[in-house]
Short mmCIF file of C-alpha atoms (C1' of nucleotides) in Angstrom, two decimals:
data_model
loop_
_atom_site.label_atom_id
_atom_site.label_comp_id
_atom_site.label_asym_id
_atom_site.label_seq_id
_atom_site.Cartn_x
_atom_site.Cartn_y
_atom_site.Cartn_z
CA MET A 1209 0.00 0.00 0.00
CA ARG A 1210 1.35 3.39 -1.01
CA ILE A 1211 0.41 6.51 0.99
CA ALA A 1212 1.64 10.02 0.25
CA THR A 1213 1.31 13.61 1.38
CA TRP A 1214 1.67 16.61 -0.91
CA ASN A 1215 1.12 20.32 -0.45
CA VAL A 1216 0.03 21.05 -4.00
CA ASN A 1217 -0.31 24.87 -3.72
CA SER A 1218 -3.68 24.95 -5.53
CA VAL A 1219 -5.21 21.69 -6.66
CA THR A 1220 -6.74 23.54 -9.60
CA ALA A 1221 -3.39 24.77 -10.89
CA ARG A 1222 -1.79 21.40 -10.12
CA LEU A 1223 -4.51 19.11 -11.41
CA PRO A 1224 -2.69 17.77 -14.52
CA ARG A 1225 0.36 16.99 -12.42
CA VAL A 1226 -1.66 15.41 -9.60
CA LEU A 1227 -3.57 13.13 -11.94
CA ALA A 1228 -0.45 12.08 -13.86
CA TRP A 1229 1.48 11.56 -10.63
CA LEU A 1230 -1.21 9.35 -9.09
CA GLU A 1231 -1.21 7.20 -12.21
CA SER A 1232 2.56 6.95 -12.57
CA THR A 1233 3.25 6.19 -8.92
CA GLY A 1234 0.25 3.98 -8.21
CA THR A 1235 -0.42 5.83 -4.97
CA ASP A 1236 -3.39 4.42 -3.06
CA VAL A 1237 -3.98 7.25 -0.59
CA LEU A 1238 -2.92 10.88 -1.09
CA CYS A 1239 -3.21 13.53 1.60
CA ILE A 1240 -3.43 16.94 -0.05
CA GLN A 1241 -2.84 20.37 1.47
CA GLU A 1242 -3.46 23.88 0.17
CA THR A 1243 -6.23 22.97 -2.23
CA LYS A 1244 -7.04 26.71 -2.48
CA THR A 1245 -10.53 25.84 -3.66
CA THR A 1246 -13.99 25.50 -2.22
CA ALA A 1247 -15.17 21.94 -1.66
CA GLU A 1248 -17.48 22.42 -4.66
CA GLN A 1249 -14.55 23.37 -6.89
CA PHE A 1250 -12.41 20.42 -5.78
CA PRO A 1251 -11.83 18.09 -8.77
CA SER A 1252 -13.64 15.11 -7.26
CA GLU A 1253 -15.05 14.03 -10.61
CA GLU A 1254 -11.66 13.96 -12.38
CA LEU A 1255 -10.27 11.91 -9.49
CA ARG A 1256 -13.28 9.59 -9.53
CA GLU A 1257 -12.56 8.81 -13.18
CA LEU A 1258 -9.13 7.59 -12.04
CA GLY A 1259 -10.75 5.43 -9.37
CA TYR A 1260 -10.30 7.69 -6.33
CA GLU A 1261 -12.82 8.90 -3.79
CA SER A 1262 -12.27 12.27 -2.15
CA ALA A 1263 -12.86 13.62 1.35
CA VAL A 1264 -12.52 17.39 1.24
CA ASN A 1265 -12.41 20.19 3.80
CA ALA A 1266 -12.02 23.42 1.88
CA THR A 1267 -13.69 26.83 1.81
CA GLY A 1268 -12.01 28.91 -0.86
CA ARG A 1269 -8.93 30.93 -1.52
CA TRP A 1270 -6.80 29.87 1.44
CA ASN A 1271 -5.85 26.55 3.04
CA GLY A 1272 -7.98 23.52 2.20
CA VAL A 1273 -7.14 19.84 2.70
CA ALA A 1274 -8.26 16.51 1.29
CA VAL A 1275 -7.79 12.76 1.51
CA VAL A 1276 -7.99 10.98 -1.82
CA SER A 1277 -8.20 7.18 -1.77
CA ARG A 1278 -8.70 4.24 -4.08
CA VAL A 1279 -8.78 1.71 -1.22
CA GLY A 1280 -11.89 2.95 0.57
CA LEU A 1281 -12.86 6.14 2.35
CA GLU A 1282 -14.91 5.87 5.51
CA ASP A 1283 -15.62 7.69 8.76
CA VAL A 1284 -14.62 11.07 7.33
CA VAL A 1285 -14.15 13.85 9.87
CA ARG A 1286 -13.76 17.39 8.55
CA GLY A 1287 -11.91 19.88 10.72
CA LEU A 1288 -9.93 19.67 13.95
CA PRO A 1289 -12.18 18.89 16.93
CA GLY A 1290 -11.50 21.44 19.65
CA GLY A 1291 -9.28 23.44 17.31
CA PRO A 1292 -8.83 27.20 17.71
CA GLU A 1293 -10.31 29.82 15.43
CA TYR A 1294 -8.26 32.52 13.73
CA GLU A 1295 -9.91 35.94 13.62
CA GLY A 1296 -13.23 34.28 14.33
CA VAL A 1297 -12.92 31.73 11.52
CA GLU A 1298 -12.50 27.98 11.78
CA GLU A 1299 -10.06 27.40 8.94
CA PRO A 1300 -10.07 24.21 6.84
CA ARG A 1301 -6.78 22.67 7.91
CA ALA A 1302 -7.64 19.07 8.79
CA VAL A 1303 -9.58 16.14 7.45
CA SER A 1304 -9.35 12.51 8.52
CA ALA A 1305 -10.60 9.25 7.07
CA THR A 1306 -10.20 5.50 7.21
CA CYS A 1307 -8.74 4.08 4.00
CA GLY A 1308 -8.83 0.30 4.10
CA PRO A 1309 -6.70 -0.83 7.04
CA VAL A 1310 -5.23 2.60 7.79
CA ARG A 1311 -6.64 5.76 9.35
CA VAL A 1312 -5.03 8.98 8.18
CA TRP A 1313 -5.23 12.68 8.85
CA SER A 1314 -4.30 15.28 6.24
CA VAL A 1315 -3.20 18.43 8.07
CA TYR A 1316 -2.06 21.90 7.08
CA VAL A 1317 -0.62 23.42 10.25
CA PRO A 1318 -0.81 27.23 10.47
CA ASN A 1319 2.32 28.98 9.24
CA GLY A 1320 2.79 31.33 12.21
CA ARG A 1321 4.13 34.19 10.07
CA GLU A 1322 6.33 35.83 12.74
CA VAL A 1323 7.18 34.75 16.26
CA ASP A 1324 5.46 37.82 17.74
CA HIS A 1325 2.45 37.56 15.43
CA PRO A 1326 -0.95 36.29 16.67
CA HIS A 1327 -0.71 33.63 13.97
CA TYR A 1328 2.21 32.07 15.84
CA ALA A 1329 0.21 31.70 19.07
CA TYR A 1330 -2.60 30.28 16.95
CA LYS A 1331 -0.14 27.78 15.48
CA LEU A 1332 0.86 26.52 18.91
CA GLN A 1333 -2.79 26.29 20.01
CA TRP A 1334 -3.57 24.39 16.85
CA PHE A 1335 -0.80 21.90 17.60
CA GLU A 1336 -2.13 21.33 21.11
CA ALA A 1337 -5.63 20.67 19.78
CA LEU A 1338 -4.15 18.25 17.22
CA ARG A 1339 -2.29 16.39 19.94
CA ALA A 1340 -5.45 15.97 22.00
CA ALA A 1341 -7.53 14.97 18.98
CA VAL A 1342 -5.21 12.20 17.76
CA ALA A 1343 -4.12 10.78 21.13
CA GLU A 1344 -6.58 7.89 21.17
CA ASP A 1345 -5.87 6.71 17.62
CA ALA A 1346 -2.12 7.21 18.11
CA ALA A 1347 -2.16 4.82 21.07
CA GLY A 1348 -4.44 2.35 19.32
CA GLY A 1349 -3.72 -0.93 17.57
CA ARG A 1350 -4.78 0.16 14.08
CA PRO A 1351 -2.20 1.66 11.70
CA PHE A 1352 -2.61 5.40 12.03
CA ALA A 1353 -0.72 8.40 10.70
CA VAL A 1354 -0.92 12.18 10.64
CA LEU A 1355 0.46 13.38 7.31
CA GLY A 1356 0.83 16.89 6.03
CA ASP A 1357 2.51 20.24 5.96
CA TYR A 1358 3.53 20.79 9.59
CA ASN A 1359 5.27 24.10 8.96
CA VAL A 1360 8.00 23.10 11.41
CA ALA A 1361 11.49 21.81 10.66
CA PRO A 1362 12.00 19.15 13.36
CA THR A 1363 15.79 19.64 13.63
CA ASP A 1364 18.40 22.13 12.52
CA ASP A 1365 19.43 19.68 9.80
CA ASP A 1366 15.95 20.08 8.33
CA VAL A 1367 16.74 23.55 6.99
CA PHE A 1368 19.42 24.35 4.41
CA ASP A 1369 21.14 26.93 6.61
CA ARG A 1370 20.13 27.22 10.24
CA SER A 1371 21.83 30.60 10.67
CA LEU A 1372 19.42 32.18 8.22
CA PHE A 1373 16.46 31.16 10.37
CA GLU A 1374 17.52 32.88 13.56
CA GLY A 1375 14.46 34.52 15.07
CA SER A 1376 12.15 32.99 12.47
CA THR A 1377 9.23 30.67 12.79
CA HIS A 1378 9.54 26.98 11.83
CA VAL A 1379 12.64 26.35 13.95
CA THR A 1380 11.73 27.68 17.41
CA GLU A 1381 11.92 25.64 20.59
CA ALA A 1382 8.19 26.06 21.19
CA GLU A 1383 7.30 24.69 17.77
CA ARG A 1384 9.66 21.76 18.20
CA ALA A 1385 8.24 21.14 21.67
CA ALA A 1386 4.79 20.98 20.08
CA LEU A 1387 6.10 18.33 17.69
CA ALA A 1388 7.63 16.43 20.60
CA ALA A 1389 4.32 16.53 22.46
CA LEU A 1390 2.62 15.14 19.39
CA ARG A 1391 5.16 12.32 19.22
CA GLY A 1392 4.50 11.76 22.91
CA THR A 1393 1.07 10.35 22.03
CA GLY A 1394 2.86 7.40 20.42
CA LEU A 1395 3.77 8.76 17.00
CA THR A 1396 7.13 8.46 15.24
CA ASP A 1397 8.58 10.65 12.50
CA VAL A 1398 8.79 8.44 9.39
CA VAL A 1399 11.81 10.13 7.81
CA PRO A 1400 11.93 9.67 4.04
CA ARG A 1401 14.98 8.94 1.92
CA PRO A 1402 16.35 11.78 -0.17
CA LEU A 1403 16.61 10.81 -3.83
CA LYS A 1404 19.47 13.27 -4.29
CA TYR A 1405 21.88 15.08 -1.95
CA ASP A 1406 22.07 14.07 1.68
CA HIS A 1407 18.91 15.43 3.22
CA PRO A 1408 15.23 14.79 2.45
CA PHE A 1409 13.96 18.33 2.02
CA THR A 1410 10.32 18.59 0.99
CA TYR A 1411 9.96 22.31 0.31
CA TRP A 1412 12.00 24.80 -1.72
CA ASP A 1413 11.00 28.45 -2.12
CA TYR A 1414 10.10 29.48 -5.65
CA ARG A 1415 12.37 32.50 -5.34
CA GLN A 1416 16.11 32.90 -5.80
CA LEU A 1417 16.80 29.49 -7.33
CA GLY A 1418 15.77 27.73 -4.16
CA PHE A 1419 15.36 24.34 -5.79
CA PRO A 1420 18.36 24.30 -8.15
CA LYS A 1421 20.54 25.38 -5.21
CA ASN A 1422 18.81 22.88 -2.92
CA ARG A 1423 17.99 25.57 -0.39
CA GLY A 1424 15.19 23.49 1.09
CA MET A 1425 13.39 22.56 4.26
CA ARG A 1426 11.85 19.36 5.58
CA ILE A 1427 8.45 20.48 6.84
CA ASP A 1428 6.12 17.94 5.24
CA LEU A 1429 6.02 15.09 7.71
CA VAL A 1430 4.54 11.67 8.27
CA TYR A 1431 3.90 10.87 11.93
CA GLY A 1432 2.84 7.25 12.33
CA ASN A 1433 1.87 5.20 15.34
CA ALA A 1434 3.68 1.95 16.17
CA PRO A 1435 1.55 -0.35 13.96
CA PHE A 1436 1.96 2.09 11.06
CA SER A 1437 5.70 2.61 11.50
CA LYS A 1438 6.27 -1.12 11.86
CA ALA A 1439 4.59 -1.66 8.48
CA VAL A 1440 6.75 0.86 6.60
CA THR A 1441 8.92 -0.76 3.92
CA ASP A 1442 10.16 2.42 2.23
CA ALA A 1443 9.76 6.20 2.31
CA TYR A 1444 11.15 8.86 -0.01
CA VAL A 1445 10.72 12.43 -1.21
CA ASP A 1446 9.71 12.54 -4.85
CA ARG A 1447 11.81 15.59 -5.67
CA ASP A 1448 11.35 15.06 -9.42
CA GLU A 1449 7.85 16.45 -8.93
CA ARG A 1450 9.38 19.78 -7.86
CA LYS A 1451 11.03 20.17 -11.26
CA GLY A 1452 9.90 22.14 -14.25
CA LYS A 1453 7.15 24.56 -15.10
CA GLY A 1454 3.93 24.21 -13.15
CA ALA A 1455 5.43 22.57 -10.06
CA SER A 1456 4.24 23.11 -6.51
CA ASP A 1457 6.87 24.50 -4.16
CA HIS A 1458 6.51 21.27 -2.14
CA ALA A 1459 7.38 17.75 -3.27
CA PRO A 1460 5.33 14.68 -2.37
CA VAL A 1461 6.48 12.45 0.51
CA VAL A 1462 5.76 8.83 -0.33
CA VAL A 1463 5.46 5.94 2.16
CA ASP A 1464 5.15 2.28 1.25
CA LEU A 1465 3.49 -0.04 3.76
CA GLU A 1466 3.12 -3.77 4.09
CA VAL A 1467 -0.35 -4.01 5.60
"C1'" DA B 1026 19.80 21.52 -16.87
"C1'" DT B 1027 15.80 21.62 -11.75
"C1'" DG B 1028 17.23 28.21 -13.56
"C1'" DC B 1029 16.04 33.51 -10.76
"C1'" DC B 1030 8.03 33.28 -7.57
"C1'" DG B 1031 3.31 31.58 -8.09
"C1'" DG B 1032 -1.68 31.44 -6.95
"C1'" DC B 1033 -5.78 33.75 -5.85
"C1'" DG B 1034 -9.51 37.16 -5.95
"C1'" DA B 1035 -9.80 41.45 -6.96
"C1'" DG B 1036 -9.50 44.74 -10.18
"C1'" DG B 1037 -5.17 47.24 -13.21
"C1'" DC B 1038 -2.17 45.02 -7.40
"C1'" DG B 1039 -2.02 43.22 -2.57
"C1'" DC B 1040 -1.95 39.28 0.35
"C1'" DC B 1041 0.08 35.13 1.48
"C1'" DG B 1042 3.57 31.63 1.71
"C1'" DA B 1043 8.18 30.01 5.22
#
DNA sequence: ATGCCGGCGAGGCGCCGA
């Protein structure tokens, strides 16, 4: 079974690539972030023609997440139970579903913007709500994983140059403590293989030759519980998908499971 | 070559991303 997570930066703009990628990789379950559509505009019909069902939580221009599966899609939950609002709005940043033997969440963690910005406090609150919401499944006996764009680099090695991130979000102690608390529920970071260079970055800024210079970050993560992690046979970053015209600024993270 | 930002909704540009 092949499960992946991919921040597509607009599923509308990325649709040809997403469809071709699903076909060429034979991915069974894809967790999507930043759909940048409403649920009505999500390309459920095009995906259905390829044999995939879609669970979507999306409201328009910003954010938006989905789980796309060709191995079943049941018990869909849209949103983060107990999650905080931002400026009075409950943003579409989480959706979960059971796909065959595995339960997955697709999450798009708030960016935080700046350390002294309200969005950063919101980010930390969001993490705490996520921890509480997944604790039971994380400790359970069924393969379970939280996949998505976490907007945190777990270690200093997960950014291309730590010195450039001094005082920035994504590398702070509080954000990493939030990740550690999430792992404390029983989840493990399933670190993918890099297909080139020595570190599995998943994101490269569009600007200033970020990708050709490999000035990347590893912020798209797969956190699996013990039954999930035990079943992993391979994991890699499909950096080829970051190449060329019409690429997202994130590459897919792919996990193969023997379940 | 992987090559100098892209997407969206608004509206003739600003916001957002990390």
